[in-house]
Coordinates of C-alpha atoms and ligand atoms in Angstrom, one line a residue:
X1479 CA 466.3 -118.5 84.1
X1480 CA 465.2 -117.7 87.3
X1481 CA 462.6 -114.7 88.0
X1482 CA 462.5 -112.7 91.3
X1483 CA 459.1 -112.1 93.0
X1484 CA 459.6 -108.4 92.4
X1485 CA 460.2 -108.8 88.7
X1486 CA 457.4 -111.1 88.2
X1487 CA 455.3 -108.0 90.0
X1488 CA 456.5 -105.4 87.5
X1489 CA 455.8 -107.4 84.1
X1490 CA 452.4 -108.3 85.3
X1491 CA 451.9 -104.4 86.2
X1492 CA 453.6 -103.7 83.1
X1493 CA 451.5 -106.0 80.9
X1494 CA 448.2 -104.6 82.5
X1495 CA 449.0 -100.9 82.3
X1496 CA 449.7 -101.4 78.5
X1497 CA 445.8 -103.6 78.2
X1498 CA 444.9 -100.1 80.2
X1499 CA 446.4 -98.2 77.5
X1500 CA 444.8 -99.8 74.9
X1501 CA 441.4 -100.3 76.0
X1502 CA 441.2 -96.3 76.5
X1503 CA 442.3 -96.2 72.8
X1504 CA 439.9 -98.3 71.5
X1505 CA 437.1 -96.5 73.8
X1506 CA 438.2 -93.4 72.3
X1507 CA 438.4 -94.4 68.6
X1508 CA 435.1 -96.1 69.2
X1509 CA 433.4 -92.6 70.5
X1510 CA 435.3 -90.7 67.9
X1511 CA 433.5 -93.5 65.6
X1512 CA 429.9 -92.8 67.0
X1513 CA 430.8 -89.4 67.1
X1514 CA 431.3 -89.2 63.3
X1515 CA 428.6 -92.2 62.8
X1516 CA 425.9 -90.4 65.1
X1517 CA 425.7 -87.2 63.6
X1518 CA 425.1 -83.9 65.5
X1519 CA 421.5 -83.1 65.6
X1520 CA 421.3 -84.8 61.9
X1521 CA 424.6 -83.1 60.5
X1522 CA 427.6 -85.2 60.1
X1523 CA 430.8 -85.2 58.6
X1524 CA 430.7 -87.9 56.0
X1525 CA 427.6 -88.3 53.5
X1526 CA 428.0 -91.8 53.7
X1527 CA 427.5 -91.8 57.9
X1528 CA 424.7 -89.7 56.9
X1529 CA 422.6 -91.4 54.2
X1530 CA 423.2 -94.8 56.7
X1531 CA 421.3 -92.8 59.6
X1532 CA 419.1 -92.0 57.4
X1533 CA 418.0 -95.3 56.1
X1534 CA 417.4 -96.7 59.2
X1535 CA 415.4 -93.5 60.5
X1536 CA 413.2 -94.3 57.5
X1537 CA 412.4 -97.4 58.4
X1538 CA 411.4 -97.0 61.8
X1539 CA 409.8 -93.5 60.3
X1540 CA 407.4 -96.3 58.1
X1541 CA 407.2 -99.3 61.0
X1542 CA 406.9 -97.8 64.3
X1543 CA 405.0 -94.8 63.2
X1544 CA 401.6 -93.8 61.9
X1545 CA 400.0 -91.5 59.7
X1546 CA 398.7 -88.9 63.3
X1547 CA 402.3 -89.3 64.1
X1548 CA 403.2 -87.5 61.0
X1549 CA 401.0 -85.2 61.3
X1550 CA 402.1 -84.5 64.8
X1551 CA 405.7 -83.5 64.0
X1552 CA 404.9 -81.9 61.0
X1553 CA 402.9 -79.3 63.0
X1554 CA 406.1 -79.2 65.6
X1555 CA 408.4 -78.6 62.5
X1556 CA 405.9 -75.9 61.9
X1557 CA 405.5 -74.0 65.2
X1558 CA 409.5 -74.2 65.2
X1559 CA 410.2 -72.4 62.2
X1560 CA 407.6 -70.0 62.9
X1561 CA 409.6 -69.1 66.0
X1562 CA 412.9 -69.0 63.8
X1563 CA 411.5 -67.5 61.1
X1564 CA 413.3 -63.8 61.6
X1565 CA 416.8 -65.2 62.3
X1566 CA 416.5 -67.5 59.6
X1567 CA 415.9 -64.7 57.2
X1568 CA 418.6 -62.2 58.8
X1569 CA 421.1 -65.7 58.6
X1570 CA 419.9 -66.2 55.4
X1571 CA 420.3 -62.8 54.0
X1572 CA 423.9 -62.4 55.8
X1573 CA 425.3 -65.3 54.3
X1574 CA 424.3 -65.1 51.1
X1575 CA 424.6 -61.8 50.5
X1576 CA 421.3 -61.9 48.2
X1577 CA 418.1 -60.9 48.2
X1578 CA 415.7 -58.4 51.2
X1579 CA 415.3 -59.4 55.1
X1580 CA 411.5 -58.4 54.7
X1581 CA 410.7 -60.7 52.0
X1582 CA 412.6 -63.4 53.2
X1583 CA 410.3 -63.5 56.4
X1584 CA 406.8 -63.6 53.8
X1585 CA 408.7 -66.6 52.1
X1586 CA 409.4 -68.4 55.0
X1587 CA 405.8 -67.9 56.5
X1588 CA 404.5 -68.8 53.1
X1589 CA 406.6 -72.8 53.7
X1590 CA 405.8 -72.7 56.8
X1591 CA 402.2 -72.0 56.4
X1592 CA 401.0 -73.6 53.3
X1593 CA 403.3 -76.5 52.4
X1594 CA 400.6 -79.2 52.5
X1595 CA 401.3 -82.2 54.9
X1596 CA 399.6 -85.9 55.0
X1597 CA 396.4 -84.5 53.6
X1598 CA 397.3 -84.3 50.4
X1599 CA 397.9 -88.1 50.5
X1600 CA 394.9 -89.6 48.9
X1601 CA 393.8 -93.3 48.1
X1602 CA 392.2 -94.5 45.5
X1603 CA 389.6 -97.2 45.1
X1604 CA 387.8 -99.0 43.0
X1605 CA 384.9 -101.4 44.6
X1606 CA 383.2 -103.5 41.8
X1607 CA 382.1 -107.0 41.0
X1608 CA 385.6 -108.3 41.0
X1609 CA 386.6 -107.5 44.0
X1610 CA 388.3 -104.1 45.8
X1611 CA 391.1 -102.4 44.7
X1612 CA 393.0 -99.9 46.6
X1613 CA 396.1 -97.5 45.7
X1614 CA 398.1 -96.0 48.1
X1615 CA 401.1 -93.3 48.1
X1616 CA 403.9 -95.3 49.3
X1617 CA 407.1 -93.7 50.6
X1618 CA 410.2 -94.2 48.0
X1619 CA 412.5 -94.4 51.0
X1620 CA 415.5 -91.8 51.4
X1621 CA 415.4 -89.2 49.2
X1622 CA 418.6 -86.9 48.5
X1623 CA 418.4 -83.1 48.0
X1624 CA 419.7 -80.6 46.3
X1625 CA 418.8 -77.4 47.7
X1626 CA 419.9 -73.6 45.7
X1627 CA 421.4 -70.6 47.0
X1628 CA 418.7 -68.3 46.5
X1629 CA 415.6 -70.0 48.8
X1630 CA 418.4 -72.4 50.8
X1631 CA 416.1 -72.8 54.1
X1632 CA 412.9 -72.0 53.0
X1633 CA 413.6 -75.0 50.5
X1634 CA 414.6 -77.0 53.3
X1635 CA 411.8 -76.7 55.3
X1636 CA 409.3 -77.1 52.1
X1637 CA 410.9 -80.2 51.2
X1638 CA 411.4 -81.7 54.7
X1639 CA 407.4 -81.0 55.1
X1640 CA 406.7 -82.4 51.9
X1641 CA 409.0 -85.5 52.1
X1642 CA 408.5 -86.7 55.7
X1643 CA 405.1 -86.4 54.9
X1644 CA 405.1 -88.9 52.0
X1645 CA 407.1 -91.1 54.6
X1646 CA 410.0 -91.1 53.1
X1647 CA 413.9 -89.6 55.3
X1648 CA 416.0 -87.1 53.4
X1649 CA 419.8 -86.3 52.9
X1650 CA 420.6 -83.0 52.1
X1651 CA 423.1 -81.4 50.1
X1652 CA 422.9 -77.9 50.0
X1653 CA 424.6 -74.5 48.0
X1654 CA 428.3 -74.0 49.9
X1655 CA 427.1 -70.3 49.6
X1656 CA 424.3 -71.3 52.0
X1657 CA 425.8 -73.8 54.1
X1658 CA 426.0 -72.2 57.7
X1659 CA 422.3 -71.3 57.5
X1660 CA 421.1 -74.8 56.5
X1661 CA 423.1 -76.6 58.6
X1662 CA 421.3 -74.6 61.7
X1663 CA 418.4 -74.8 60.1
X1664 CA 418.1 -78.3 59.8
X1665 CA 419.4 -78.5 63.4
X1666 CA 416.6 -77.0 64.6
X1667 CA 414.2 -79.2 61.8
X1668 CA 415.8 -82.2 63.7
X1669 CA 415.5 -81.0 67.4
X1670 CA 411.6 -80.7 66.4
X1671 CA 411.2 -83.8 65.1
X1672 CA 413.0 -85.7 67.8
X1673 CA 411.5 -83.3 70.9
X1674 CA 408.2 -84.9 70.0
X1675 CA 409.0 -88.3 69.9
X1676 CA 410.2 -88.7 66.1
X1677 CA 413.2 -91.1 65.3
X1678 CA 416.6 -89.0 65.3
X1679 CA 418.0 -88.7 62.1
X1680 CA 414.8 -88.2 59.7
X1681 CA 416.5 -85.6 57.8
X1682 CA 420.5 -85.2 57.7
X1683 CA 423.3 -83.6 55.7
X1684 CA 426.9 -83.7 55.1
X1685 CA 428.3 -80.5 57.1
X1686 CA 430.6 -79.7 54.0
X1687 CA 428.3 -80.1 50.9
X1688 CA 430.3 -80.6 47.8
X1689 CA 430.2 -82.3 44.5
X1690 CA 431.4 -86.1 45.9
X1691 CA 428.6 -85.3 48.1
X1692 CA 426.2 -85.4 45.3
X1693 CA 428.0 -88.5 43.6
X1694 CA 427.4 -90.2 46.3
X1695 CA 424.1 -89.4 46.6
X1696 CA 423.5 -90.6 43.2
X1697 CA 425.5 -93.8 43.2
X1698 CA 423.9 -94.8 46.9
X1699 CA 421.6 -98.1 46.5
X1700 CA 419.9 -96.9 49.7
X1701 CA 418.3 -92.9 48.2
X1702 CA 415.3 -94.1 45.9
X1703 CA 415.0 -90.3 44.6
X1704 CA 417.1 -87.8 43.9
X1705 CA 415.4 -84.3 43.8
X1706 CA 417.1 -81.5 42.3
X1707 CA 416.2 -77.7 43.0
X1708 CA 418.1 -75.2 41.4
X1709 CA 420.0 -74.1 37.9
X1710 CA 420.4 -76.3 34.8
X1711 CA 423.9 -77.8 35.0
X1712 CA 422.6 -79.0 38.4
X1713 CA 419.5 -80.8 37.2
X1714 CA 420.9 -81.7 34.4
X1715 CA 423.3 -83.4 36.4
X1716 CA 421.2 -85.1 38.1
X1717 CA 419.3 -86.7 35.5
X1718 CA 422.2 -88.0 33.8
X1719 CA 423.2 -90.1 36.4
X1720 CA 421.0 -92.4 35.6
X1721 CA 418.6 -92.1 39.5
X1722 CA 415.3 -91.3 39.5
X1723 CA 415.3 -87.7 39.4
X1724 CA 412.9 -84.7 40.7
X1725 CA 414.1 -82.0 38.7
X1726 CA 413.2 -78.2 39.8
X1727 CA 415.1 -75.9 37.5
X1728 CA 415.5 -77.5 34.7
X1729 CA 416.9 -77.6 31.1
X1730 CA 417.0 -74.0 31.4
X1731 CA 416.1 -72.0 34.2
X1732 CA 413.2 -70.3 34.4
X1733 CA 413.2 -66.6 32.6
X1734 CA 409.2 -65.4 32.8
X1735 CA 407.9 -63.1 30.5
X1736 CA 404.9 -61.0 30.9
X1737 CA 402.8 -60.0 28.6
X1738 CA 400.3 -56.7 29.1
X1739 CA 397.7 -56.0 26.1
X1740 CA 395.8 -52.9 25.8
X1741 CA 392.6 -53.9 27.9
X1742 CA 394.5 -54.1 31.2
X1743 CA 394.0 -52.2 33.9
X1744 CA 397.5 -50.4 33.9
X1745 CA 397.2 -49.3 37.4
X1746 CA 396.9 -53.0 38.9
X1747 CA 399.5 -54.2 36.1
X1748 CA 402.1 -51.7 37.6
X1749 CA 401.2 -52.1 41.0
X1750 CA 401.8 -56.0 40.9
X1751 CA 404.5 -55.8 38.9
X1752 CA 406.7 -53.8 41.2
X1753 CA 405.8 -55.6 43.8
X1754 CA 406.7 -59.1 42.0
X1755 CA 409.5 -58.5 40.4
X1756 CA 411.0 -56.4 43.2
X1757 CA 410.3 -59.4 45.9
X1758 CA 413.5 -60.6 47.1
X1759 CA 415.3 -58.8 44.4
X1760 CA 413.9 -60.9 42.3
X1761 CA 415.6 -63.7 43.4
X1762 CA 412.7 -66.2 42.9
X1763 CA 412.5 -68.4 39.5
X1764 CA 409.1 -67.6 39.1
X1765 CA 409.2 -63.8 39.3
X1766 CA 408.9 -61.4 36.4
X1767 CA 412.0 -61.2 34.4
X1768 CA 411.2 -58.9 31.4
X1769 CA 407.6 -57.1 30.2
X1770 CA 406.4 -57.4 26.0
X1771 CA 403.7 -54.6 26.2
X1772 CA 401.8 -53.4 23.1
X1773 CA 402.7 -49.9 21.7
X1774 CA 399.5 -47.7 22.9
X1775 CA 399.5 -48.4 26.4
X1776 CA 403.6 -48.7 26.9
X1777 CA 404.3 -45.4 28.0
X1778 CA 401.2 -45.2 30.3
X1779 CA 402.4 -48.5 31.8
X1780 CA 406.0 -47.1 32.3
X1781 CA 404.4 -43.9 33.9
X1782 CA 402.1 -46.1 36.4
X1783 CA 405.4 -47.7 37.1
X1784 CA 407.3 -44.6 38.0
X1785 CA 404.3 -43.5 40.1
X1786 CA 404.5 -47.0 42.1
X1787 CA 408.5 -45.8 43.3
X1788 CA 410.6 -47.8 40.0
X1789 CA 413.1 -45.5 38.6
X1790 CA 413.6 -45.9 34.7
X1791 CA 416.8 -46.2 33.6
X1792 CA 418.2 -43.9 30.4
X1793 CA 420.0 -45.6 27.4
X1794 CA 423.6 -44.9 29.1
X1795 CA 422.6 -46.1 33.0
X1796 CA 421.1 -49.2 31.3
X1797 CA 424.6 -49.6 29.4
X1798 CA 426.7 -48.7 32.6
X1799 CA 424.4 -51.7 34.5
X1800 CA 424.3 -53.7 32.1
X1801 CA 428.5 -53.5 32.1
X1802 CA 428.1 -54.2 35.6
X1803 CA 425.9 -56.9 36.4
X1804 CA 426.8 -58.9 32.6
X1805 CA 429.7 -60.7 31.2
X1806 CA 430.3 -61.3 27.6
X1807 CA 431.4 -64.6 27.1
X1808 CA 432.5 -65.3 23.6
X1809 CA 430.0 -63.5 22.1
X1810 CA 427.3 -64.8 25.0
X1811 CA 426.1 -63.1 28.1
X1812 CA 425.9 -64.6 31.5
X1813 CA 425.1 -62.8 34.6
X1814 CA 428.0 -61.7 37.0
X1815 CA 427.6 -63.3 40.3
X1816 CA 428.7 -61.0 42.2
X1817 CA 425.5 -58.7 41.5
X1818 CA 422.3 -61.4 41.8
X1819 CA 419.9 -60.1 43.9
X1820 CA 421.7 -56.7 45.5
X1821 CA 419.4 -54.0 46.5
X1822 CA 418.7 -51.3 43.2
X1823 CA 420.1 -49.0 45.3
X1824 CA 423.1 -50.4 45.1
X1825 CA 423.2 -50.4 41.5
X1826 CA 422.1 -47.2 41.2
X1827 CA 424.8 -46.1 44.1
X1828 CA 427.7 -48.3 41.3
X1829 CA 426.7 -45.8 38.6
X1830 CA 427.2 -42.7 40.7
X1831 CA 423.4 -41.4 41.1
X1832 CA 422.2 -40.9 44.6
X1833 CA 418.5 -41.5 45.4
X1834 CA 417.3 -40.2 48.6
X1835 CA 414.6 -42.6 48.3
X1836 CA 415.8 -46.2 47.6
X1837 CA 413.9 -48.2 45.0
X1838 CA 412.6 -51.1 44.9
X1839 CA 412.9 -51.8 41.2
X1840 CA 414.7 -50.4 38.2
X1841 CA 413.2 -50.3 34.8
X1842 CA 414.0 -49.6 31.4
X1843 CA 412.7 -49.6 27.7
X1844 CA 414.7 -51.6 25.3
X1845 CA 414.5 -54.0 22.8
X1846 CA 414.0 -57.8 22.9
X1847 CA 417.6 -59.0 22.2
X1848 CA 418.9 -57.3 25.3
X1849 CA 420.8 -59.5 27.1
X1850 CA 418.4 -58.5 30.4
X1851 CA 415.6 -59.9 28.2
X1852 CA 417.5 -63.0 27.1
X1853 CA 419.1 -63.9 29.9
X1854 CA 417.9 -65.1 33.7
X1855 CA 419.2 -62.4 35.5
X1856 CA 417.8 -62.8 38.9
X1857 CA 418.2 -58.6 39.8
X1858 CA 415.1 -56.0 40.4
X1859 CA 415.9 -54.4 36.6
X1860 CA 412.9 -54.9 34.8
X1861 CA 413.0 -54.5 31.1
X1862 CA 410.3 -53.6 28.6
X1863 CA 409.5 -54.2 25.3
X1864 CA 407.3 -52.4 22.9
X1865 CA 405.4 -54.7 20.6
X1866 CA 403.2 -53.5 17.3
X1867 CA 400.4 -56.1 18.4
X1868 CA 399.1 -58.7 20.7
X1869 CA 400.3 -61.1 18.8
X1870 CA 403.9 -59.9 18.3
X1871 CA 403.7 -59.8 23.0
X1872 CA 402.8 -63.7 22.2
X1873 CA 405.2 -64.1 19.6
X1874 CA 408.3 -62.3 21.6
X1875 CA 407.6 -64.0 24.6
X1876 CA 407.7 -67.6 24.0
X1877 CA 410.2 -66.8 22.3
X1878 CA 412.2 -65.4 25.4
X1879 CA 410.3 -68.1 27.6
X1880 CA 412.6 -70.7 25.6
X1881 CA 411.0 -73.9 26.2
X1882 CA 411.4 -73.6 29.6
X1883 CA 407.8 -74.1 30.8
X1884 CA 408.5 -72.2 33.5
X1885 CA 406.1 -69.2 34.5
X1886 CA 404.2 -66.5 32.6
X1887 CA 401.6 -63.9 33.0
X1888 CA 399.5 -61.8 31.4
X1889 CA 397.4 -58.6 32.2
X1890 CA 394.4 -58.4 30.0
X1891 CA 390.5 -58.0 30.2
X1892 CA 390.4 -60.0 26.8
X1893 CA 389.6 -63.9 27.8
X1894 CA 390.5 -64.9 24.2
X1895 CA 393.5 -62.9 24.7
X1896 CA 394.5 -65.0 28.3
X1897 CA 393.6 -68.3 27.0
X1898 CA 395.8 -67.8 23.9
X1899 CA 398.4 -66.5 25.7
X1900 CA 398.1 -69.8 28.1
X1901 CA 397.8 -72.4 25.3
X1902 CA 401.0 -70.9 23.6
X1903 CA 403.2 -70.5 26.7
X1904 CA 402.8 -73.7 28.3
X1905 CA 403.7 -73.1 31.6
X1906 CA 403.9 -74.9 34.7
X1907 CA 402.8 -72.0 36.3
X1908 CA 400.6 -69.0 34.8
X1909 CA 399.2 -66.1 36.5
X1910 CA 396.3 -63.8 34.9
X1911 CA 396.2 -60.2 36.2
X1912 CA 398.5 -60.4 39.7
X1913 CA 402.1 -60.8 40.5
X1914 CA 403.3 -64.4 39.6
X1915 CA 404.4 -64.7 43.5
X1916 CA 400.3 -65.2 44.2
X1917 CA 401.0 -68.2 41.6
X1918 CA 403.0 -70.4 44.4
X1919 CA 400.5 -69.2 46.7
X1920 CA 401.7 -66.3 48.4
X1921 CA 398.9 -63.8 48.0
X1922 CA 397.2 -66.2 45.8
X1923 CA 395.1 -69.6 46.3
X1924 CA 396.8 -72.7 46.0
X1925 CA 399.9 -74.5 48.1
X1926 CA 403.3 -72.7 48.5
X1927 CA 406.5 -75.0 47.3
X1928 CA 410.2 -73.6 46.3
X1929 CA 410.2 -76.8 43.9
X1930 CA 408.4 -76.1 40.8
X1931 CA 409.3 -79.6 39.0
X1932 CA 408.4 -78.0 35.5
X1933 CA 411.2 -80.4 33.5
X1934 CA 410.1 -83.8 34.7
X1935 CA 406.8 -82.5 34.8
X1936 CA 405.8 -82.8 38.6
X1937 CA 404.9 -79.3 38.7
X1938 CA 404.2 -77.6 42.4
X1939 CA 405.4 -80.6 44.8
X1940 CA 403.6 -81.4 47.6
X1941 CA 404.2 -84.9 49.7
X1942 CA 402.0 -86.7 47.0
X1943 CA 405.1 -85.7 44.6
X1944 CA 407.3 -87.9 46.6
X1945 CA 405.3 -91.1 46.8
X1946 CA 404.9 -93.5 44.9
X1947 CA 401.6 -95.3 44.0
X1948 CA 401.1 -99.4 45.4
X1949 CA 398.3 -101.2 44.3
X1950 CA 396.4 -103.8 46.8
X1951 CA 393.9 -106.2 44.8
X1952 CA 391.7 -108.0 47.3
X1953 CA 389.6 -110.7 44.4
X1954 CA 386.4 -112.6 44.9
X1955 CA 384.7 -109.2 45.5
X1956 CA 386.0 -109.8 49.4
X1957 CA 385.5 -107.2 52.1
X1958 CA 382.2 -105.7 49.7
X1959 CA 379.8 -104.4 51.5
X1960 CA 377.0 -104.3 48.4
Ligands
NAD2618 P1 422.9 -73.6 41.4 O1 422.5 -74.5 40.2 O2 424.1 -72.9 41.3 O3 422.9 -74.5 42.7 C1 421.9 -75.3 43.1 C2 422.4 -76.5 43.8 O4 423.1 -77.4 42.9 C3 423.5 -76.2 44.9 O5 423.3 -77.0 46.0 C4 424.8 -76.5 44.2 O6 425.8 -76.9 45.1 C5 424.4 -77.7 43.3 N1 425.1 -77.9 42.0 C6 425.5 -76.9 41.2 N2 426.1 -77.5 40.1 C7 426.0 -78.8 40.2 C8 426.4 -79.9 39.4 N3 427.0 -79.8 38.2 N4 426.1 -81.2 39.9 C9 425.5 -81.3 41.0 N5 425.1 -80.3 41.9 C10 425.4 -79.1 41.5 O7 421.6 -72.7 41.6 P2 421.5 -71.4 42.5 O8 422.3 -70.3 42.0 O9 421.6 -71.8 43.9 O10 419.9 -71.1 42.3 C11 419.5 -70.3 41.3 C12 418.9 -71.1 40.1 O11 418.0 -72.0 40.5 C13 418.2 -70.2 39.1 O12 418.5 -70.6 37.8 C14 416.7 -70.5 39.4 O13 415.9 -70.3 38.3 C15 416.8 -71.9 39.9 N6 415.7 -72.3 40.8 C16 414.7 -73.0 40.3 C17 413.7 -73.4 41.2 C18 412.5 -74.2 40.7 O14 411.8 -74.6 41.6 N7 412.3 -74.5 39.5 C19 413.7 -72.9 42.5 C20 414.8 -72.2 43.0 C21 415.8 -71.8 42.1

């Protein structure tokens, strides 16, 4: 067959306009690819893309960078959430519907501020006559976490201070009632870290958190630690799947009782606990849930109370709220979703009473099987018990505390009194005489964290909490200087 010169022309044009084709198709499935593979400022669309970048951030984070380098970003992470601080708490507060703009800001000055960096990092060692012994906190590589709804960025920037700090990279997976706000949260996180020289992809999430997220997370050879900050089926979770687990929350969440004997000084008592178990609506773990007071100073303590602003509830507004803000499951109450951490007003406004001037904090008087008592509620409605002794507070609240370890306090002038209380309670965290806010710090002495590891017994992390300890033996007494 014979081909003309014109023919041969067009296959040849033909042939080369379809290699044309498909080299643009490649070069755009290949961006799409590094697109997807690259992230955006650390978020990405598949966890898997993510915990990848991740791992290799990590190890450059370990190799190519030292311990003033750290230090360095840390501080840049620091000076940028400063500046964001405001819009994080107005983002934070629009999108999750919970908790008060005002207190948000203290909590995220309080991460900002006081989350410990490389500092807390100490080594150990131990020079004798058989030589010199050093141990180190070592990173454990990429750690994944789980971040709550009710502190989502302030527990993002804790834990990326914290972690980084131990050396270590982080994947996120965070509340899908908190999403929007993490994900520009830890865009601007990554845009400080990377501004000042730090290897992209430090910290990252999935854009859509969800549970195959979290499996993922788990089941991932590359994330040495899970850590898990939020309710119980969560951490739970967690530790069942068999990774090494951080676990903030716990096998129940945290429900802190107070208990006030009859040598407090009522008028600080009231004034601190308004202001702690009003703070954010009560949205914090730690915060004052319910009050066991002894008889003779209950009704003074209740008066203080009114006089700080709360506004005690009768028997049928506590049974309206209660309606309101509880469910009944088979014969067990849970709270109703829909009314964590609203303003009192607004219950107040659901019951039909108008106050010109909003409170802070609702009270009431009731006894200890209420289901406000019993149960984590997470609202500014502060219920008190009347107990015949000291011992019946103890006996009530431990009781109430369930095994949670959580948090307690006490007012008292008695020292027998506080060290009982302590020794019964067993906390992670205990406050004597102040709102238990000043006991992660804010107002109080001591580091701020939004991960109280009371379950697997870490307690307030820091970036020593995410290390793990190596041991360098140098024999023959070598290197000694005695
Ligand atoms: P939550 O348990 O609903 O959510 C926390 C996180 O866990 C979210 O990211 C969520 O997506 C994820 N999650 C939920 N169920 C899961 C499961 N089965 N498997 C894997 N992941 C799961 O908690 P929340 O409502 O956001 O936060 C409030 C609770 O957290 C309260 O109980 C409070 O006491 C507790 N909390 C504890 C601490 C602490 O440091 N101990 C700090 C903050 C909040």
């Amino acid at each position: 067959m014979e081909i003309s010169e014109k023919e041969v022309e067009a296959i040849v044009r033909s042939v080369l306009s379809g290699l044309g084709q498909k080299s643009f198709q490649a070069e755009a499935l290949h961006v799409k690819d590094k697109m997807c593979s690259d992230g955006e400022d650390g978020i990405f669309e598949l966890v898997e893309d993510a915990i990848e970048a991740a791992s290799k951030a990590q190890k450059e984070w370990v190799h190519r960078y030292k311990l003033k380098d750290r230090k360095r970003i840390i501080e840049a992470i620091r000076v940028t959430s400063r500046a964001h601080a405001e819009s994080l708490a107005r983002m934070v507060h629009e999108e999750t519907g919970m908790g008060r703009y005002e207190d948000k800001i203290t909590k995220h000055m309080a991460v900002i501020d006081k989350t410990p960096g490389v500092e807390c990092l100490v080594t150990d060692a131990i020079s004798g006559d058989e030589g010199l012994m050093i141990e180190e906190p070592a990173p454990f590589g990429v750690i994944g976490a789980i971040t709550p709804s009710t502190n989502p960025t302030e527990t993002m920037i804790n834990n990326t201070i914290s972690m980084i700090a131990g050396g270590n990279a982080v994947v996120f997976n965070v509340h899908p009632g908190a999403k929007k706000c993490c994900a520009y949260c830890l865009q601007i996180l990554h845009r400080a870290i990377v501004e000042n020289g730090g290897p992209k992809n430090l910290i990252t999430m999935q854009r859509e958190p969800d549970m195959d997220a979290v499996h993922k997370l788990t089941s991932s050879p590359h994330i040495r630690l899970m850590v898990g900050t939020g309710g119980m089926g969560m951490v739970h979770a967690l530790l069942c799947s068999g990774k090494r687990t951080i676990g903030a929350g716990g096998a129940g969440a945290g429900n802190p009782p107070v208990v006030v004997d009859d040598t407090a000084d009522l008028s600080l008592a009231a004034r601190e606990l308004y202001r702690g178990a009003s703070f954010d609506n009560n949205l914090l773990c730690l915060a004052e849930k319910e009050v066991f007071v002894m008889d003779n100073v209950a009704e003074e303590l209740v008066d203080r109370l009114v006089g700080e602003g709360a506004y005690l509830l009768d028997d049928l507004q506590l049974k309206k709220i209660t309606e309101l803000a509880m469910v009944n499951k088979d014969g067990k109450y849970e709270v109703n979703k829909k009314w964590v951490g609203k303003d009192a007003g607004k219950f107040l406004e659901a019951i039909g009473i108008q106050e010109h001037r909003e409170p802070r904090l609702l009270i009431c008087v009731t006894d200890r099987s209420h289901p406000f008592v019993k149960v984590e509620q997470l609202m500014p409605v502060l219920p008190i018990v009347r107990c015949g002794s000291f011992e019946k507070c103890v006996e009530w609240a431990v009781d109430t505390e369930a095994g949670n370890r959580h948090t307690a306090s006490i007012f008292s002038k008695n020292v027998e009194h506080m060290t009982l209380f302590g020794k019964e309670i067993e906390t992670t965290i205990y406050t004597k005489n102040g709102a238990t806010l000043k006991g992660i710090g804010i107002g109080g002495e001591g580091h701020t964290t939004m991960t109280i590891a009371g379950p697997t017994g870490e307690g307030l992390t820091c970036a020593r909490s995410f290390t793990r300890r190596r041991r360098c033996m140098l024999a023959e007494g070598g290197l000694r200087i005695i």
